[in-house]
CSV table of C-alpha atoms in Angstrom, one decimal:
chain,number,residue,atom,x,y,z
A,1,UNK,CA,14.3,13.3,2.3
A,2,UNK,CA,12.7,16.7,1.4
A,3,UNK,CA,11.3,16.7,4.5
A,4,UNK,CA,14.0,16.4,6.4
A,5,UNK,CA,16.1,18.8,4.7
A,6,UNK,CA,12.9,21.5,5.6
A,7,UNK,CA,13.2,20.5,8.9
A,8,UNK,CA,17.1,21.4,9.1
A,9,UNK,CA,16.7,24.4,7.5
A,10,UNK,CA,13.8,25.4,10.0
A,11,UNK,CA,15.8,24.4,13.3
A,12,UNK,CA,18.9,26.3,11.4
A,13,UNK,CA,17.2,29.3,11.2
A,14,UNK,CA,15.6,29.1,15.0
A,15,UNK,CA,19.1,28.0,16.2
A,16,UNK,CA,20.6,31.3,14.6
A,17,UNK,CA,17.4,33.4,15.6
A,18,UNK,CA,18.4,32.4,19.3
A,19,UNK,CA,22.1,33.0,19.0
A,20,UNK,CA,21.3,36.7,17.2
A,21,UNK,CA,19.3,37.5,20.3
A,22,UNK,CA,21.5,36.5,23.2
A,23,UNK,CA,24.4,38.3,21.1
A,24,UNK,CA,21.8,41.4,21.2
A,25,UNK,CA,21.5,41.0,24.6
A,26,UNK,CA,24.8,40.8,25.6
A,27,UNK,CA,25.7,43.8,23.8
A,28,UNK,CA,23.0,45.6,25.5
A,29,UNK,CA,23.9,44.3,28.8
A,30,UNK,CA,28.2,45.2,27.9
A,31,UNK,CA,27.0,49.0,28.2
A,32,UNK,CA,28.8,51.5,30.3
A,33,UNK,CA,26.9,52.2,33.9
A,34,UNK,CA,29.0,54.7,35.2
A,35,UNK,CA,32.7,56.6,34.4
A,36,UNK,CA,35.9,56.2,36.6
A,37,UNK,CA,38.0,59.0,36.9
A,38,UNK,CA,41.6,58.6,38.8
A,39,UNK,CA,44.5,60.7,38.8
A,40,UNK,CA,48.0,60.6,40.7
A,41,UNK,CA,47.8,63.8,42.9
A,42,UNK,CA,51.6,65.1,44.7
A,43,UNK,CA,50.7,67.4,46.7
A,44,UNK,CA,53.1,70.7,45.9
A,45,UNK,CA,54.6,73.0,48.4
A,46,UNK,CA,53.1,76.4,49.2
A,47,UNK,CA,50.2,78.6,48.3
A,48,UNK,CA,48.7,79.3,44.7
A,49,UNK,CA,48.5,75.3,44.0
A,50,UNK,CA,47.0,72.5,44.8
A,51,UNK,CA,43.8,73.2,43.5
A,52,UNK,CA,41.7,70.7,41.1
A,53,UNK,CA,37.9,70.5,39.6
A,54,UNK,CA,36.3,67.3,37.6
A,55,UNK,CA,33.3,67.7,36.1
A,56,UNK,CA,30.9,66.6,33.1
A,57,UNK,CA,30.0,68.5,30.0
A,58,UNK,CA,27.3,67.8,27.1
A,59,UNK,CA,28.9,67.8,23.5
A,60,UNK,CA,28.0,71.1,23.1
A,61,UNK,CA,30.2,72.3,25.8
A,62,UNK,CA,27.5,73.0,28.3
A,63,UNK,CA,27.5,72.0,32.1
A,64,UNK,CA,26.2,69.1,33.3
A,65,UNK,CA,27.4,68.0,36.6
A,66,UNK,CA,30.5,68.9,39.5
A,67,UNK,CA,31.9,65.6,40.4
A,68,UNK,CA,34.6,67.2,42.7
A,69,UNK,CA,36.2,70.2,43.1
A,70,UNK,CA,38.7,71.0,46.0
A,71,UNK,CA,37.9,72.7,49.6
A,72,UNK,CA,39.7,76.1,49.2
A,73,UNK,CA,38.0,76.6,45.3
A,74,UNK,CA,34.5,77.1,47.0
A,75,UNK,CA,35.3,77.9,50.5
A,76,UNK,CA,38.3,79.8,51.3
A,77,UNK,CA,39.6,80.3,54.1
A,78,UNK,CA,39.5,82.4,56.8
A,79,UNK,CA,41.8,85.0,58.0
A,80,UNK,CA,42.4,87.4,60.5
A,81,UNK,CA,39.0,87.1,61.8
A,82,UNK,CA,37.4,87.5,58.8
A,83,UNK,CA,34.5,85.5,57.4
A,84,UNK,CA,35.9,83.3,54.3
A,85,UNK,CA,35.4,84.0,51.0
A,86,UNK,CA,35.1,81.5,48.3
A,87,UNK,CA,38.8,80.6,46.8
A,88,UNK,CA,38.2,81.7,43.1
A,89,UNK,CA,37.2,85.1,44.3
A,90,UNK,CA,40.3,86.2,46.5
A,91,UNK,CA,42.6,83.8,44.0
A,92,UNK,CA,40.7,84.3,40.4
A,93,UNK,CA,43.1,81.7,38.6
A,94,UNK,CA,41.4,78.5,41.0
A,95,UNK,CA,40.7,76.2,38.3
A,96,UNK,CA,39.3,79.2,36.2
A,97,UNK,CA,37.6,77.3,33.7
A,98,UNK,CA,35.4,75.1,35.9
A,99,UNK,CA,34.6,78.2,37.1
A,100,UNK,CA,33.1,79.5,34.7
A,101,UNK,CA,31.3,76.7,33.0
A,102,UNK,CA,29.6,75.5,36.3
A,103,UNK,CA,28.5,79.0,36.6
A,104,UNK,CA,30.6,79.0,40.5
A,105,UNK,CA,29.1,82.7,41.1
A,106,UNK,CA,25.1,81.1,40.9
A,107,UNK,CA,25.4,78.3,43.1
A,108,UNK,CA,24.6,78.3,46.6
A,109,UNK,CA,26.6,77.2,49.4
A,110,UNK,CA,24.8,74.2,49.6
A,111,UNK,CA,25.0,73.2,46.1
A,112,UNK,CA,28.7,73.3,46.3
A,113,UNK,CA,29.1,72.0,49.5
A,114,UNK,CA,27.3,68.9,47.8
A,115,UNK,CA,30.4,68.4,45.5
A,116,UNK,CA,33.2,70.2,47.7
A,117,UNK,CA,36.2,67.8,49.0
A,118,UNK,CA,39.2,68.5,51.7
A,119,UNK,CA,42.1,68.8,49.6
A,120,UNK,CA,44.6,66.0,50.1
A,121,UNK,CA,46.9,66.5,52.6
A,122,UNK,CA,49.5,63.7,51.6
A,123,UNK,CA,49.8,62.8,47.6
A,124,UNK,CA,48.5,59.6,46.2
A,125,UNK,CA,45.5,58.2,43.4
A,126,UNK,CA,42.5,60.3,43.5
A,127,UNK,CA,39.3,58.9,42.4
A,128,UNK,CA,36.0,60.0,41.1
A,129,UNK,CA,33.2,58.6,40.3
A,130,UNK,CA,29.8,59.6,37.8
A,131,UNK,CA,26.7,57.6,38.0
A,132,UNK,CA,25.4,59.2,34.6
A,133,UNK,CA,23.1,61.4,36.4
A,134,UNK,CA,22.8,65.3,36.3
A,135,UNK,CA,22.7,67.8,39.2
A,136,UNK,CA,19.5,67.1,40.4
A,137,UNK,CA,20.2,63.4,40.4
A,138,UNK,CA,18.0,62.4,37.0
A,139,UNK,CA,20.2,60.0,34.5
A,140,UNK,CA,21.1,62.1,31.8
A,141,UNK,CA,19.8,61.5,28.1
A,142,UNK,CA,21.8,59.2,25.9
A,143,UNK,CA,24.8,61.0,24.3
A,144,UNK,CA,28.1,62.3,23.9
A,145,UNK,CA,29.5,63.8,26.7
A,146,UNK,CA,33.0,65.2,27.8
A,147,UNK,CA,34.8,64.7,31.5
A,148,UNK,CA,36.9,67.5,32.3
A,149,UNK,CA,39.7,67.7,35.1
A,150,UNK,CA,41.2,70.9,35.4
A,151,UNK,CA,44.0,71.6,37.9
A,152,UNK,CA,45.7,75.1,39.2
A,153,UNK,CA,49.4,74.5,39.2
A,154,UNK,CA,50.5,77.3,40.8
A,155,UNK,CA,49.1,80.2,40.6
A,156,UNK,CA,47.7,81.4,37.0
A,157,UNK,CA,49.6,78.2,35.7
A,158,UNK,CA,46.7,75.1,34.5
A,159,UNK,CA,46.3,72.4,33.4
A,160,UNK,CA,43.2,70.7,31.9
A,161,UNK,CA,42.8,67.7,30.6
A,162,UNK,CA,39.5,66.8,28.3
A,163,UNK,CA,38.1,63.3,26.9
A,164,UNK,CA,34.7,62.4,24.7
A,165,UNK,CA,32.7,59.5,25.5
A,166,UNK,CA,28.9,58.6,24.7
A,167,UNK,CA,26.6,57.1,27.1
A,168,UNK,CA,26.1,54.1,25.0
A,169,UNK,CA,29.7,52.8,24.7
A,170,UNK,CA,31.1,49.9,26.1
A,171,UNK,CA,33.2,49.4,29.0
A,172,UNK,CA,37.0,50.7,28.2
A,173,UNK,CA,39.6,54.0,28.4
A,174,UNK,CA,38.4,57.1,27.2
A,175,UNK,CA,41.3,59.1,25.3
A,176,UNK,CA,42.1,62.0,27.0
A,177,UNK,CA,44.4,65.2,25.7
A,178,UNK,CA,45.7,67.8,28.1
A,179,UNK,CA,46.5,71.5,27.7
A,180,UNK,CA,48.8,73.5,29.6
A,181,UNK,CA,49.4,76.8,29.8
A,182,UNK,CA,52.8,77.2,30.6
A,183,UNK,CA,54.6,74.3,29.2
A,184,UNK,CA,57.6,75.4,30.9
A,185,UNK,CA,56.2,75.2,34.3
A,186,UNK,CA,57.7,73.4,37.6
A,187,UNK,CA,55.2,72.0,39.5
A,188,UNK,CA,53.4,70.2,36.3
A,189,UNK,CA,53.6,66.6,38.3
A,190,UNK,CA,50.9,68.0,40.5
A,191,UNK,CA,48.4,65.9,38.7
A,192,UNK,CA,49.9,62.6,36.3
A,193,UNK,CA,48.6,59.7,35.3
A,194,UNK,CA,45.0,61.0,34.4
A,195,UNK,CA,42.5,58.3,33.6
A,196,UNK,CA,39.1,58.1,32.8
A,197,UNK,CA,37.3,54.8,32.2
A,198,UNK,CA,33.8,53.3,31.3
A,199,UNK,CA,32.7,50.9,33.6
């Protein structure tokens, strides 16, 4: 009878040994592999808006990657036989802030062309994607990090919305606040609906 009650215990414990590990497992393989980004764009009427930048910060505050950032931001436009000049340099208040954390000024053509996009011409949900993988296409270290979607409004009017995630959660929304600088302002429906989400 002693025996036998050894022999329960033992398969007990390997029985709960097994079930520990697949749980591990599991959790391991319930990670995160990448971050969703979608927003509902309506496309405002006129110049001085329009213009929109996502992009991935450590928790320090320091760059990381562009995901996106819209046409007329990094190229400008052409005019009167001219040769363009980038957007944030004839219009300082494009998405200002991605300007100056992605360091616009130091980055060739080509590197921006690499994360440049049209600009919608009709409104609708806007996605983005980020693979967890830095500028030069190396996964990034484990850690907290911070998406970033700033849009110009209309003219010096922004809004930017911020959220905090680590590399290691699980699938599920990521909280997002917003700031705006003009609460008042009339063409804030630009960009709604902003989500971000661990996949």
């Amino acid at each position: 009878m002693k025996q036998k009650r050894i022999l329960y215990m033992i398969m007990a414990a390997m029985l709960l040994s097994v079930i520990t590990v697949a749980q591990s497992k599991k959790g391991k393989l319930a990670k995160a592999k990448n971050l969703e980004v979608s927003f509902n764009y309506q496309k405002q009427a006129g110049p001085g808006s329009n213009q929109y930048a996502v992009w991935i910060e450590n928790e320090k505050g320091e760059f990381v990657k562009t995901l996106f950032v819209t046409s007329y931001t990094t190229k400008g436009r052409a005019r009167g036989g001219e040769q363009a000049k980038r957007g944030y340099i004839v219009r300082p208040a494009c998405v200002p802030i991605w300007v100056k954390t992605s360091k616009a000024e130091e980055k060739t053509d080509q590197q921006l062309d690499a994360v440049t996009g049209a600009t919608p011409q009709s409104s609708g949900i806007q996605t983005i994607k980020w693979d967890f993988t830095d500028e030069q296409g190396k996964t990034v270290p484990k850690g907290n990090y911070k998406v970033k979607v700033e849009a110009t409004l209309f003219f010096d009017s922004d809004i930017t919305y911020t959220g905090t995630f680590s590399t290691k959660d699980k699938p599920g929304a990521i909280t997002l606040t917003s700031e705006l600088t003009k609460p008042d302002e009339q063409h804030k429906d630009m960009v709604t609906d902003v989500k971000a989400i661990l996949k």
